[in-house]
Amino acid sequence: MSLHVQTLGSQGPDLVFLHGWGLSARIWESLAGRLKTRFRCHLVDLPGHGESEAGPAGLNNWVDAVMNTIEQPAVFIGWSLGGLVALGAARRYPERVQGLVLVATLARFVREPGNDYGMKTQAIEATRRGLSEDFSTTLSEFLMQQVLGEPGAARAVRSLRNDLMDQPPARDALERGLDILFEADFRDALPGIVQPALVVAGARDRMAHPDAMAAMVDTLPNAEFWRVDRAAHAPFISHEKPFADRVAAFAWDCAKPGRDA
């Protein structure tokens, strides 16, 4: 299965951008516009999102679809659900992942005994029910939750909604994405993910708590943590320029010849 990819830039190291649940690769266009003179930016539509067909269900199948589409070694930048796909790529294809930028991503997104952070099971199931009862309202409310508390929240919501309305995802893809959020658990796998990692948390994130992301850094062997003040779940939108600068410095370091993971 081949996914739809938009590539910006023609020189420099390769960056692969993986979006969050319900959206598409278009959400990265503004950020990639800042990076395209120094990097080749590959903006991937995940299965059933944007212009990509749905394909098989399951995280491993989504990871394989991405890696069948992007064959060269790259730094993978994953936001929320996209971060789980990036972690899966690092685990299944370690030789092709030069580094990871994990944005608002948790090793385990479901709150349960032994995991005090993440989303409550009831919230995920309510979102699943809402998809069949009121598709557009459910997605709009989910998007609003991602930017509550951010400066410039109105701009962020417009960006997210424009992406959503212009390229609405397939409903079965949304269901499969929720299944991945509900089922994925990388807690035991983190010590074996040795690629350099930049873990980016919004200080006001209500979905991926910054303390949980800081704990991930303690488990990943080669990770650094960046808590973005006044940001919520989408710091690459609310703090685009500093985000671009930090990612550029990190990615150049990952792509140095002979860099050991």
Short mmCIF file of C-alpha atoms in Angstrom, two decimals:
data_model
loop_
_atom_site.label_atom_id
_atom_site.label_comp_id
_atom_site.label_asym_id
_atom_site.label_seq_id
_atom_site.Cartn_x
_atom_site.Cartn_y
_atom_site.Cartn_z
CA MET A 1 0.00 0.00 0.00
CA SER A 2 1.35 3.43 -0.95
CA LEU A 3 0.25 6.57 0.87
CA HIS A 4 -0.16 10.08 -0.47
CA VAL A 5 2.89 12.26 0.24
CA GLN A 6 3.55 15.92 -0.42
CA THR A 7 7.26 16.75 -0.55
CA LEU A 8 8.52 20.28 0.05
CA GLY A 9 12.18 21.10 -0.50
CA SER A 10 14.79 19.44 -2.67
CA GLN A 11 17.97 19.38 -0.61
CA GLY A 12 19.24 18.53 2.84
CA PRO A 13 18.27 15.75 5.26
CA ASP A 14 14.88 14.06 5.00
CA LEU A 15 12.10 14.80 7.48
CA VAL A 16 8.89 12.73 7.61
CA PHE A 17 5.82 14.39 9.15
CA LEU A 18 3.00 12.26 10.60
CA HIS A 19 -0.21 14.05 11.59
CA GLY A 20 -2.69 13.42 14.38
CA TRP A 21 -6.10 11.73 14.52
CA GLY A 22 -8.77 13.05 12.17
CA LEU A 23 -6.56 15.45 10.23
CA SER A 24 -4.16 15.24 7.28
CA ALA A 25 -0.64 16.12 6.22
CA ARG A 26 -1.83 19.62 5.34
CA ILE A 27 -1.59 20.54 9.02
CA TRP A 28 2.22 20.58 8.60
CA GLU A 29 2.39 22.82 5.53
CA SER A 30 3.10 26.08 7.33
CA LEU A 31 5.83 24.53 9.50
CA ALA A 32 7.37 22.74 6.51
CA GLY A 33 7.41 26.05 4.68
CA ARG A 34 9.93 27.27 7.25
CA LEU A 35 12.10 24.18 6.85
CA LYS A 36 11.99 23.41 3.14
CA THR A 37 15.07 25.44 2.21
CA ARG A 38 17.22 23.25 4.49
CA PHE A 39 15.40 19.90 4.43
CA ARG A 40 13.33 17.62 2.22
CA CYS A 41 10.01 17.58 4.07
CA HIS A 42 7.73 14.61 3.36
CA LEU A 43 4.17 15.26 4.56
CA VAL A 44 2.37 11.91 4.75
CA ASP A 45 -1.39 11.34 4.81
CA LEU A 46 -1.96 8.39 7.15
CA PRO A 47 -4.28 5.59 5.94
CA GLY A 48 -7.81 6.83 5.31
CA HIS A 49 -6.84 10.45 5.93
CA GLY A 50 -6.32 13.24 3.42
CA GLU A 51 -5.72 11.68 0.00
CA SER A 52 -4.60 8.24 1.21
CA GLU A 53 -6.82 5.20 0.86
CA ALA A 54 -7.76 3.38 4.06
CA GLY A 55 -5.94 0.06 3.71
CA PRO A 56 -5.60 -2.54 6.49
CA ALA A 57 -6.27 -1.76 10.16
CA GLY A 58 -3.76 -1.90 12.99
CA LEU A 59 -0.71 0.08 14.05
CA ASN A 60 1.82 -2.27 12.46
CA ASN A 61 0.00 -2.08 9.13
CA TRP A 62 -0.03 1.71 9.31
CA VAL A 63 3.69 1.71 10.12
CA ASP A 64 4.42 -0.62 7.21
CA ALA A 65 2.38 1.59 4.87
CA VAL A 66 4.43 4.64 5.88
CA MET A 67 7.73 2.80 5.51
CA ASN A 68 6.72 1.37 2.13
CA THR A 69 6.11 4.94 1.02
CA ILE A 70 9.22 6.57 2.55
CA GLU A 71 12.16 4.35 1.71
CA GLN A 72 15.13 6.58 2.59
CA PRO A 73 16.46 7.09 6.14
CA ALA A 74 14.86 10.12 7.77
CA VAL A 75 14.01 11.92 10.98
CA PHE A 76 10.37 11.17 11.83
CA ILE A 77 8.20 13.90 13.35
CA GLY A 78 4.98 12.50 14.81
CA TRP A 79 2.18 14.40 16.50
CA SER A 80 -0.16 12.57 18.91
CA LEU A 81 -1.43 9.52 16.96
CA GLY A 82 1.34 10.20 14.43
CA GLY A 83 3.83 9.91 17.27
CA LEU A 84 2.68 6.34 17.89
CA VAL A 85 3.29 5.58 14.22
CA ALA A 86 6.76 7.15 14.50
CA LEU A 87 7.54 5.03 17.56
CA GLY A 88 6.37 1.96 15.67
CA ALA A 89 8.67 2.84 12.78
CA ALA A 90 11.62 3.19 15.15
CA ARG A 91 10.86 -0.21 16.65
CA ARG A 92 10.18 -2.09 13.38
CA TYR A 93 12.63 -0.30 11.05
CA PRO A 94 15.39 1.04 13.33
CA GLU A 95 17.99 1.34 10.55
CA ARG A 96 15.75 3.77 8.63
CA VAL A 97 14.83 6.08 11.50
CA GLN A 98 17.64 8.56 12.15
CA GLY A 99 15.79 10.35 14.92
CA LEU A 100 12.38 10.98 16.43
CA VAL A 101 10.51 14.16 17.27
CA LEU A 102 7.57 13.08 19.43
CA VAL A 103 5.03 15.88 19.81
CA ALA A 104 2.22 15.51 22.36
CA THR A 105 2.66 11.73 22.27
CA LEU A 106 2.34 9.25 25.13
CA ALA A 107 3.70 5.73 25.26
CA ARG A 108 0.26 4.73 26.52
CA PHE A 109 -2.68 7.05 25.76
CA VAL A 110 -5.27 5.30 27.97
CA ARG A 111 -5.55 6.06 31.68
CA GLU A 112 -5.72 2.84 33.68
CA PRO A 113 -4.23 1.23 36.80
CA GLY A 114 -0.50 1.79 36.63
CA ASN A 115 -0.90 4.71 34.22
CA ASP A 116 -2.22 7.91 35.76
CA TYR A 117 -2.09 9.95 32.56
CA GLY A 118 -3.78 9.87 29.20
CA MET A 119 -7.42 9.72 28.17
CA LYS A 120 -10.11 7.95 30.12
CA THR A 121 -11.60 4.91 28.42
CA GLN A 122 -15.04 6.51 28.66
CA ALA A 123 -13.82 9.54 26.69
CA ILE A 124 -12.51 7.38 23.86
CA GLU A 125 -15.74 5.39 23.71
CA ALA A 126 -17.80 8.60 23.78
CA THR A 127 -15.80 9.86 20.81
CA ARG A 128 -16.42 6.58 19.01
CA ARG A 129 -20.18 6.87 19.61
CA GLY A 130 -20.14 10.48 18.50
CA LEU A 131 -18.68 9.57 15.13
CA SER A 132 -21.84 7.69 14.23
CA GLU A 133 -24.26 10.15 15.86
CA ASP A 134 -22.80 13.54 14.89
CA PHE A 135 -19.65 13.23 12.83
CA SER A 136 -18.75 16.90 12.29
CA THR A 137 -19.55 18.08 15.82
CA THR A 138 -17.56 15.25 17.39
CA LEU A 139 -14.48 16.11 15.33
CA SER A 140 -14.84 19.85 15.95
CA GLU A 141 -15.09 19.36 19.71
CA PHE A 142 -12.06 17.09 19.65
CA LEU A 143 -10.07 19.74 17.81
CA MET A 144 -11.08 22.45 20.27
CA GLN A 145 -9.84 20.33 23.17
CA GLN A 146 -6.39 20.23 21.60
CA VAL A 147 -5.77 23.97 21.81
CA LEU A 148 -7.61 25.07 24.95
CA GLY A 149 -5.39 27.35 27.00
CA GLU A 150 -3.04 28.30 24.18
CA PRO A 151 -2.32 31.85 23.09
CA GLY A 152 -3.65 32.22 19.57
CA ALA A 153 -6.11 29.38 20.12
CA ALA A 154 -8.54 30.87 17.60
CA ARG A 155 -5.88 30.75 14.85
CA ALA A 156 -5.00 27.17 15.75
CA VAL A 157 -8.65 26.08 15.66
CA ARG A 158 -9.12 27.72 12.25
CA SER A 159 -6.08 25.87 10.93
CA LEU A 160 -7.31 22.55 12.27
CA ARG A 161 -10.88 23.05 11.09
CA ASN A 162 -9.83 24.16 7.62
CA ASP A 163 -7.77 21.02 7.28
CA LEU A 164 -10.63 18.90 8.53
CA MET A 165 -13.35 20.41 6.34
CA ASP A 166 -11.25 20.48 3.17
CA GLN A 167 -10.16 16.86 3.49
CA PRO A 168 -12.45 15.00 5.90
CA PRO A 169 -11.14 11.56 6.85
CA ALA A 170 -12.95 8.32 6.14
CA ARG A 171 -15.07 7.21 9.08
CA ASP A 172 -13.57 3.74 9.13
CA ALA A 173 -10.12 5.34 9.30
CA LEU A 174 -11.22 7.37 12.33
CA GLU A 175 -12.43 4.16 13.99
CA ARG A 176 -9.11 2.48 13.24
CA GLY A 177 -7.20 5.47 14.58
CA LEU A 178 -9.17 5.30 17.83
CA ASP A 179 -8.37 1.59 18.04
CA ILE A 180 -4.66 2.42 17.77
CA LEU A 181 -4.93 5.11 20.47
CA PHE A 182 -6.80 2.64 22.68
CA GLU A 183 -4.56 -0.39 22.10
CA ALA A 184 -1.00 0.90 21.58
CA ASP A 185 1.36 0.53 24.52
CA PHE A 186 5.04 1.36 24.07
CA ARG A 187 5.98 1.50 27.76
CA ASP A 188 7.99 -1.72 27.70
CA ALA A 189 9.45 -0.95 24.27
CA LEU A 190 10.90 2.48 25.07
CA PRO A 191 14.25 1.23 26.47
CA GLY A 192 14.92 -0.50 23.14
CA ILE A 193 14.26 2.60 21.03
CA VAL A 194 17.78 3.97 20.91
CA GLN A 195 17.50 6.62 18.19
CA PRO A 196 17.96 10.23 19.29
CA ALA A 197 14.59 11.60 20.36
CA LEU A 198 13.27 15.09 20.99
CA VAL A 199 10.14 14.84 23.15
CA VAL A 200 8.01 17.99 22.89
CA ALA A 201 5.24 18.68 25.38
CA GLY A 202 2.86 21.60 25.70
CA ALA A 203 2.83 22.85 29.28
CA ARG A 204 -0.99 23.24 29.07
CA ASP A 205 -1.72 20.01 27.21
CA ARG A 206 -4.84 18.31 28.58
CA MET A 207 -4.51 15.22 26.38
CA ALA A 208 -0.82 14.30 26.62
CA HIS A 209 0.25 15.51 30.06
CA PRO A 210 3.76 17.02 30.08
CA ASP A 211 4.72 15.10 33.22
CA ALA A 212 3.93 11.83 31.44
CA MET A 213 6.07 12.89 28.50
CA ALA A 214 8.91 13.84 30.85
CA ALA A 215 8.71 10.33 32.31
CA MET A 216 9.11 8.91 28.79
CA VAL A 217 12.40 10.77 28.48
CA ASP A 218 13.68 8.97 31.57
CA THR A 219 13.02 5.64 29.81
CA LEU A 220 14.18 6.41 26.28
CA PRO A 221 17.97 5.86 26.15
CA ASN A 222 18.87 8.91 24.05
CA ALA A 223 16.17 11.54 24.54
CA GLU A 224 15.84 15.20 25.41
CA PHE A 225 12.75 16.97 26.72
CA TRP A 226 11.28 20.30 25.69
CA ARG A 227 8.31 21.64 27.65
CA VAL A 228 6.83 24.51 25.63
CA ASP A 229 5.44 27.17 27.95
CA ARG A 230 1.88 28.37 27.24
CA ALA A 231 1.38 25.67 24.60
CA ALA A 232 -1.31 22.99 24.64
CA HIS A 233 -1.63 19.94 22.37
CA ALA A 234 -0.38 21.57 19.15
CA PRO A 235 2.84 23.48 19.95
CA PHE A 236 4.01 23.31 16.33
CA ILE A 237 1.04 25.58 15.47
CA SER A 238 0.99 27.93 18.46
CA HIS A 239 4.80 28.25 18.64
CA GLU A 240 5.70 27.60 15.03
CA LYS A 241 8.96 29.55 14.70
CA PRO A 242 10.69 28.30 17.88
CA PHE A 243 9.44 24.81 17.07
CA ALA A 244 10.94 24.98 13.58
CA ASP A 245 14.25 26.27 14.93
CA ARG A 246 14.49 23.56 17.59
CA VAL A 247 13.56 20.76 15.19
CA ALA A 248 16.03 22.02 12.57
CA ALA A 249 18.94 21.96 15.01
CA PHE A 250 17.93 18.50 16.28
CA ALA A 251 17.46 17.04 12.79
CA TRP A 252 20.79 18.32 11.49
CA ASP A 253 22.51 16.68 14.43
CA CYS A 254 20.68 13.37 13.80
CA ALA A 255 21.65 13.40 10.13
CA LYS A 256 25.39 13.92 10.66
CA PRO A 257 27.41 11.25 8.85
CA GLY A 258 28.56 8.55 11.23
CA ARG A 259 26.18 9.64 13.96
CA ASP A 260 25.74 6.78 16.43
CA ALA A 261 22.23 6.25 17.82
#
